[in-house]
PDB file of C-alpha atoms and ligand atoms in Angstrom:
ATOM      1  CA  UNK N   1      97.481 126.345  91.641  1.00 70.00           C
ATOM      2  CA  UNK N   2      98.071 129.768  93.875  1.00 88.00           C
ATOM      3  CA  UNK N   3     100.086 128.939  96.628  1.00 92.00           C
ATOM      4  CA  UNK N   4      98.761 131.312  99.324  1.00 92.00           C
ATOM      5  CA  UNK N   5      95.518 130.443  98.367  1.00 93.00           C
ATOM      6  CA  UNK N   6      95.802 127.255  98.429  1.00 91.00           C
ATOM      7  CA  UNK N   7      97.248 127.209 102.107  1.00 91.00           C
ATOM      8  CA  UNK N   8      94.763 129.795 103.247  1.00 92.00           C
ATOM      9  CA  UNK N   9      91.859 127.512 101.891  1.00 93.00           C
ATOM     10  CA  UNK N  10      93.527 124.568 103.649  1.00 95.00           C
ATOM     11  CA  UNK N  11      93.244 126.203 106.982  1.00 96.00           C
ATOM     12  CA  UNK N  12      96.812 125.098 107.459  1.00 96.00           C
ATOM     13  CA  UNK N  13      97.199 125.009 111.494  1.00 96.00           C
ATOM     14  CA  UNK N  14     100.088 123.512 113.925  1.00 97.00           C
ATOM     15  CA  UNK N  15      99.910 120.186 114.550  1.00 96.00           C
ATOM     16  CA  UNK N  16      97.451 119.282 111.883  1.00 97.00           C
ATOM     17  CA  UNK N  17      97.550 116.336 109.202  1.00 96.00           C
ATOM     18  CA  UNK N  18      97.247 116.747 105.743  1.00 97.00           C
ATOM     19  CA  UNK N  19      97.761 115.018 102.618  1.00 96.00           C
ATOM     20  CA  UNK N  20      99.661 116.190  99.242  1.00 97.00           C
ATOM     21  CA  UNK N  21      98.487 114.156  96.457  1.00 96.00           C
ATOM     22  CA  UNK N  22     100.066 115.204  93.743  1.00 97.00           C
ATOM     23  CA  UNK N  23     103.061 116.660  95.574  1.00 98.00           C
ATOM     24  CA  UNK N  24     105.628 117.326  92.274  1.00 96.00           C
ATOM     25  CA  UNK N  25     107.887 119.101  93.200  1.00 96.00           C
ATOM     26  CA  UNK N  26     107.072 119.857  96.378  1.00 97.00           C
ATOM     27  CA  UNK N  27     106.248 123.508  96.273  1.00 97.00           C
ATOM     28  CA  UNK N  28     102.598 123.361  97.609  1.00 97.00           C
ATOM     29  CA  UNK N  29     104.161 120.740 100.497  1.00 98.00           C
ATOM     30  CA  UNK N  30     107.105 123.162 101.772  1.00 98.00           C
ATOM     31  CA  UNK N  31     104.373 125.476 102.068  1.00 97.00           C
ATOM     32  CA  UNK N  32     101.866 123.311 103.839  1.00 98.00           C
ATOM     33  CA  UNK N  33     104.879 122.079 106.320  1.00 98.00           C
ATOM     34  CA  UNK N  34     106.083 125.448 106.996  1.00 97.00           C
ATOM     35  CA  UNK N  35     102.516 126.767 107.982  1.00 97.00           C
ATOM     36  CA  UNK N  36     101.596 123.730 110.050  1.00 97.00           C
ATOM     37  CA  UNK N  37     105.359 123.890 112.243  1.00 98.00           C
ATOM     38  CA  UNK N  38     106.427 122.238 114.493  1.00 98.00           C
ATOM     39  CA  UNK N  39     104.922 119.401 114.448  1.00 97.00           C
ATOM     40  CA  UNK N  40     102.543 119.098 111.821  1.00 98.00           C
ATOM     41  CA  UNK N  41     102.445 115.918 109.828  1.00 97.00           C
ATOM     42  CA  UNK N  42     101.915 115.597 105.473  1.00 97.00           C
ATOM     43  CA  UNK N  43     101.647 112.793 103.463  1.00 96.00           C
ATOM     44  CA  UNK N  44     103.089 113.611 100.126  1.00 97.00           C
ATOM     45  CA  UNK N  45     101.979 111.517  96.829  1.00 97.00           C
ATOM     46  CA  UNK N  46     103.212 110.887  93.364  1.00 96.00           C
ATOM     47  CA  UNK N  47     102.767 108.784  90.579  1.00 94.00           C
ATOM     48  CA  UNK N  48     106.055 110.183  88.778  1.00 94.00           C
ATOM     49  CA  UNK N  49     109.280 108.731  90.398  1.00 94.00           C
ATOM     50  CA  UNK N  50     111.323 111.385  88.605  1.00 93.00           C
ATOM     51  CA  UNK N  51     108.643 114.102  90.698  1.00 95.00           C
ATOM     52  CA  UNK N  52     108.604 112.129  93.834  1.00 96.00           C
ATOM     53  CA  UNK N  53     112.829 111.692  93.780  1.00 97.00           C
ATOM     54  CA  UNK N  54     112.854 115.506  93.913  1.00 96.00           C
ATOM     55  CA  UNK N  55     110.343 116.532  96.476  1.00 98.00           C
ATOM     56  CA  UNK N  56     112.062 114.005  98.510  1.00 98.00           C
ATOM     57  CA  UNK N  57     115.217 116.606  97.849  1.00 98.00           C
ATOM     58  CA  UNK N  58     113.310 119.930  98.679  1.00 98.00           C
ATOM     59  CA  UNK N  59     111.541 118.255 101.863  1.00 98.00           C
ATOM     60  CA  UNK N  60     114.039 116.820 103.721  1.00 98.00           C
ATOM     61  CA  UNK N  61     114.866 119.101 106.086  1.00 98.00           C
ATOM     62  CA  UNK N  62     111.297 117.928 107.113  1.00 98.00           C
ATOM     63  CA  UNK N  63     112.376 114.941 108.109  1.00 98.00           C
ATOM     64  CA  UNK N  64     110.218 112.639 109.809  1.00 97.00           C
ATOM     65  CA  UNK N  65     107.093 115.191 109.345  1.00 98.00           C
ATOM     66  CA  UNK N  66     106.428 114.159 105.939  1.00 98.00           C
ATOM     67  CA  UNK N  67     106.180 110.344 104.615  1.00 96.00           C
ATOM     68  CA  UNK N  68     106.405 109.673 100.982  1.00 97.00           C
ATOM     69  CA  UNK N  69     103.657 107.595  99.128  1.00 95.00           C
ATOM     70  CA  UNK N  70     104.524 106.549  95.349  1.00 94.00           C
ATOM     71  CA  UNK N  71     101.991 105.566  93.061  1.00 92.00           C
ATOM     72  CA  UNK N  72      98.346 106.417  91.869  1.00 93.00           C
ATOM     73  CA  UNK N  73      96.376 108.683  94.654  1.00 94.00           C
ATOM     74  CA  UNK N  74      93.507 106.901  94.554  1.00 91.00           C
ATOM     75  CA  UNK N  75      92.832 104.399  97.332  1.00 83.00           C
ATOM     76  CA  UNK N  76      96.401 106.668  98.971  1.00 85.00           C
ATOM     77  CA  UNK N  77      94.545 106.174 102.580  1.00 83.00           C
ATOM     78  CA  UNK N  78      94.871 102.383 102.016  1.00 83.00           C
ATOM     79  CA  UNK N  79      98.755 102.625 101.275  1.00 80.00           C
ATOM     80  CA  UNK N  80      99.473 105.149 103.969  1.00 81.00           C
ATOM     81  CA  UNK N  81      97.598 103.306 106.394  1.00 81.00           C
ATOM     82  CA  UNK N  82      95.374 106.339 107.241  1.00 86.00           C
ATOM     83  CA  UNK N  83      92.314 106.287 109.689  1.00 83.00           C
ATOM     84  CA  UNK N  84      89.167 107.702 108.400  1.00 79.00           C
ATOM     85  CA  UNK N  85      88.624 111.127 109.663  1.00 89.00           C
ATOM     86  CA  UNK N  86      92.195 111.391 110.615  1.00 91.00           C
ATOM     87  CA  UNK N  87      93.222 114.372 108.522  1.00 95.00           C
ATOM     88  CA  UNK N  88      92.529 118.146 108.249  1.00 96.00           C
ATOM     89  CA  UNK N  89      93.076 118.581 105.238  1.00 96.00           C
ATOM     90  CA  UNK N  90      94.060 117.201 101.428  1.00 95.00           C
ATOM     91  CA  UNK N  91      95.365 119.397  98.505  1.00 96.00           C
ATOM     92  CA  UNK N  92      95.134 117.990  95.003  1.00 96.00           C
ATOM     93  CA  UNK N  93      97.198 120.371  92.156  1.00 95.00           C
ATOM     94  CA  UNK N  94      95.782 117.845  89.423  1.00 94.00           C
ATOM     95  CA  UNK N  95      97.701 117.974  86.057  1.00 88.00           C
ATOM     96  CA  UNK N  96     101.370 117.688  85.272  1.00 85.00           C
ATOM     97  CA  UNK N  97     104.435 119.572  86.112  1.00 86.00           C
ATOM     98  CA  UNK N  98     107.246 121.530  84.318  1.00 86.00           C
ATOM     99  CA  UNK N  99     109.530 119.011  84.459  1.00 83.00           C
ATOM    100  CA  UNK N 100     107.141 116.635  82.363  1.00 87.00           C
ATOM    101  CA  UNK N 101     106.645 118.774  79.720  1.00 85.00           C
ATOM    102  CA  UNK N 102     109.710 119.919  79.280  1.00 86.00           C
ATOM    103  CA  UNK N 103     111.581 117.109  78.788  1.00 88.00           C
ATOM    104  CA  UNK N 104     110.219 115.820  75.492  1.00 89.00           C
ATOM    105  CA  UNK N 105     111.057 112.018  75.564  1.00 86.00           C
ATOM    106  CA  UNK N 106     108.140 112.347  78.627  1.00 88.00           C
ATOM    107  CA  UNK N 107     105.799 113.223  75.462  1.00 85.00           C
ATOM    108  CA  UNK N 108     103.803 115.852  77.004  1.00 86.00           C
ATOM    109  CA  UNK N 109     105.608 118.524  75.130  1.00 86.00           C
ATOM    110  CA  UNK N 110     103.291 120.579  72.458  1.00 83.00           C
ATOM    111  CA  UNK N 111     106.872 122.590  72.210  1.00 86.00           C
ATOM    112  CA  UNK N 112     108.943 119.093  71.425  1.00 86.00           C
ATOM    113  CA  UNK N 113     109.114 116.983  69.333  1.00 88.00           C
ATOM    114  CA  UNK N 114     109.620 113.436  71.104  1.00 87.00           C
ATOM    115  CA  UNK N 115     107.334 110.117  70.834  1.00 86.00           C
ATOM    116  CA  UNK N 116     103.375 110.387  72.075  1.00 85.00           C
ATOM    117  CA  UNK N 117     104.515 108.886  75.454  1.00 86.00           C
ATOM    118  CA  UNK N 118     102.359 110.424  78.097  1.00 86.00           C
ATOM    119  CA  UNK N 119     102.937 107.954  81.299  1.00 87.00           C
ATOM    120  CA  UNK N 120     103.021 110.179  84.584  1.00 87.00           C
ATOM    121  CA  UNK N 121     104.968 106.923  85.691  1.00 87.00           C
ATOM    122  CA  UNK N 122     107.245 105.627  83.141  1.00 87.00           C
ATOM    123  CA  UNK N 123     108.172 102.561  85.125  1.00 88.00           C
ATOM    124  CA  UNK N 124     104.813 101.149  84.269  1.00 86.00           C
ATOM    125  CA  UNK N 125     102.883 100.068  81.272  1.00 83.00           C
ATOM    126  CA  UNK N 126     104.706 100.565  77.374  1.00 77.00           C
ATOM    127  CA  UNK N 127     103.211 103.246  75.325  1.00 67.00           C
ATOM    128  CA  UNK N 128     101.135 102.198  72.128  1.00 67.00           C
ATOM    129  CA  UNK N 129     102.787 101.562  69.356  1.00 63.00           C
ATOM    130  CA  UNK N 130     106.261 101.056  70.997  1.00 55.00           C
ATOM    131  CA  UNK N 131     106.800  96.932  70.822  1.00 49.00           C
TER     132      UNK N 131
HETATM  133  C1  LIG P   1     100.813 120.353  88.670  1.00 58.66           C
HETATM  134  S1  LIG P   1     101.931 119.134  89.301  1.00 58.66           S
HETATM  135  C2  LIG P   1     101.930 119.409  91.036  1.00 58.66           C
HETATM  136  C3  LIG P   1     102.829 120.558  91.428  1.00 58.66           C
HETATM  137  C4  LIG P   1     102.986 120.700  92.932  1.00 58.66           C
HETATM  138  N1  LIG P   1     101.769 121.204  93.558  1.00 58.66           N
HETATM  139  C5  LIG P   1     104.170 121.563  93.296  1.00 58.66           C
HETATM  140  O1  LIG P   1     104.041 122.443  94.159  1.00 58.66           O
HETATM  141  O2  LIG P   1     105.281 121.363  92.735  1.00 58.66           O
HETATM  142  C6  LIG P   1     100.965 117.680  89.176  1.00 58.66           C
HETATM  143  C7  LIG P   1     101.631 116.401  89.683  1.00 58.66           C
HETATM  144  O3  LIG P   1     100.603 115.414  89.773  1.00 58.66           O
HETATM  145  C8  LIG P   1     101.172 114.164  89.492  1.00 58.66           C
HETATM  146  N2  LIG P   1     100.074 113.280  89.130  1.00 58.66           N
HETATM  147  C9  LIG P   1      99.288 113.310  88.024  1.00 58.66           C
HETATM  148  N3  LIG P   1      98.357 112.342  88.055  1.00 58.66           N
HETATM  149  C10 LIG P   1      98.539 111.668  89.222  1.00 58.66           C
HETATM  150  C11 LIG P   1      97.876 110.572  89.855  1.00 58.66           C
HETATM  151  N4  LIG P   1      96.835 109.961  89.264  1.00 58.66           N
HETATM  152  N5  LIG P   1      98.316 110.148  91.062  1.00 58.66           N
HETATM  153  C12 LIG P   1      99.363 110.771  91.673  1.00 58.66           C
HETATM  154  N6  LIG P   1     100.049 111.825  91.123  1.00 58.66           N
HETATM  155  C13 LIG P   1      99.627 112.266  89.919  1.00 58.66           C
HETATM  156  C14 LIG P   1     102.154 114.441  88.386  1.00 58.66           C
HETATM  157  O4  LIG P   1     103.146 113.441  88.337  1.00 58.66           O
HETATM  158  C15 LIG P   1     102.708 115.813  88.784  1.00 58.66           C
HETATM  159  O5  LIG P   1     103.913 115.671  89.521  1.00 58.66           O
END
């Protein structure tokens, strides 16, 4: 997804809330926390551990500004304890990132050979066929 568009479309303002729910590896976030400095807050979510691990890397400098959220982004406001109508914003880059499909035992690879995995998190659920 364009980054500057993205943030332009986001109306990315000091102070304001927003939500990252697919946050990766944290490209779109950095942006989002940058624009919205000082003080402005982000909730960042993954489903992929491996993703989540390393936009906890890129955003720390962040610190308390962003809070992590693993697991599925539906129902997210339930599991970050978010207020209806609290936030200004929520950014959704749906799909999957390089990271997954390059690394072929992920099995997203069309490049790689590796088995027809396909879990965005690996820690849950077995894939078909694997006993
Ligand atoms: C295209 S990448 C996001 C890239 C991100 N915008 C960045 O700047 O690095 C998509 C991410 O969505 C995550 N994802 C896919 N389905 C998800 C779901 N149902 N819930 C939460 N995260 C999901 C993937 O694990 C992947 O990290």
């Amino acid at each position: 997804m364009l980054l500057s568009e993205s943030i332009a479309g986001l109306l990315v303002r000091p102070g304001g809330r927003y939500v990252d729910a697919t946050v990766g590896l944290g490209g779109h976030a950095e942006a989002i926390l940058e624009a919205s400095a000082p003080d402005g807050r982000l909730i960042a979510v993954d489903r992929d551990p491996t993703s989540l691990a390393a936009a906890r890397e890129r955003l720390a400098r962040f610190r308390d500004r962003v809070t992590f959220v693993a697991g599925n982004y539906d129902r997210f406001e339930e599991r970050a304890d978010i207020r209806p109508g609290s936030l200004d914003g929520i950014l959704a880059d749906l799909g999957v990132s390089s990271p997954q499909l390059d690394r072929e035992e992920r099995g997203f690879s069309f490049m790689r050979s590796g088995p027809l995995d396909m879990r965005m998190d690996p820690t849950q659920g077995k894939p078909r066929g694997n006993s």
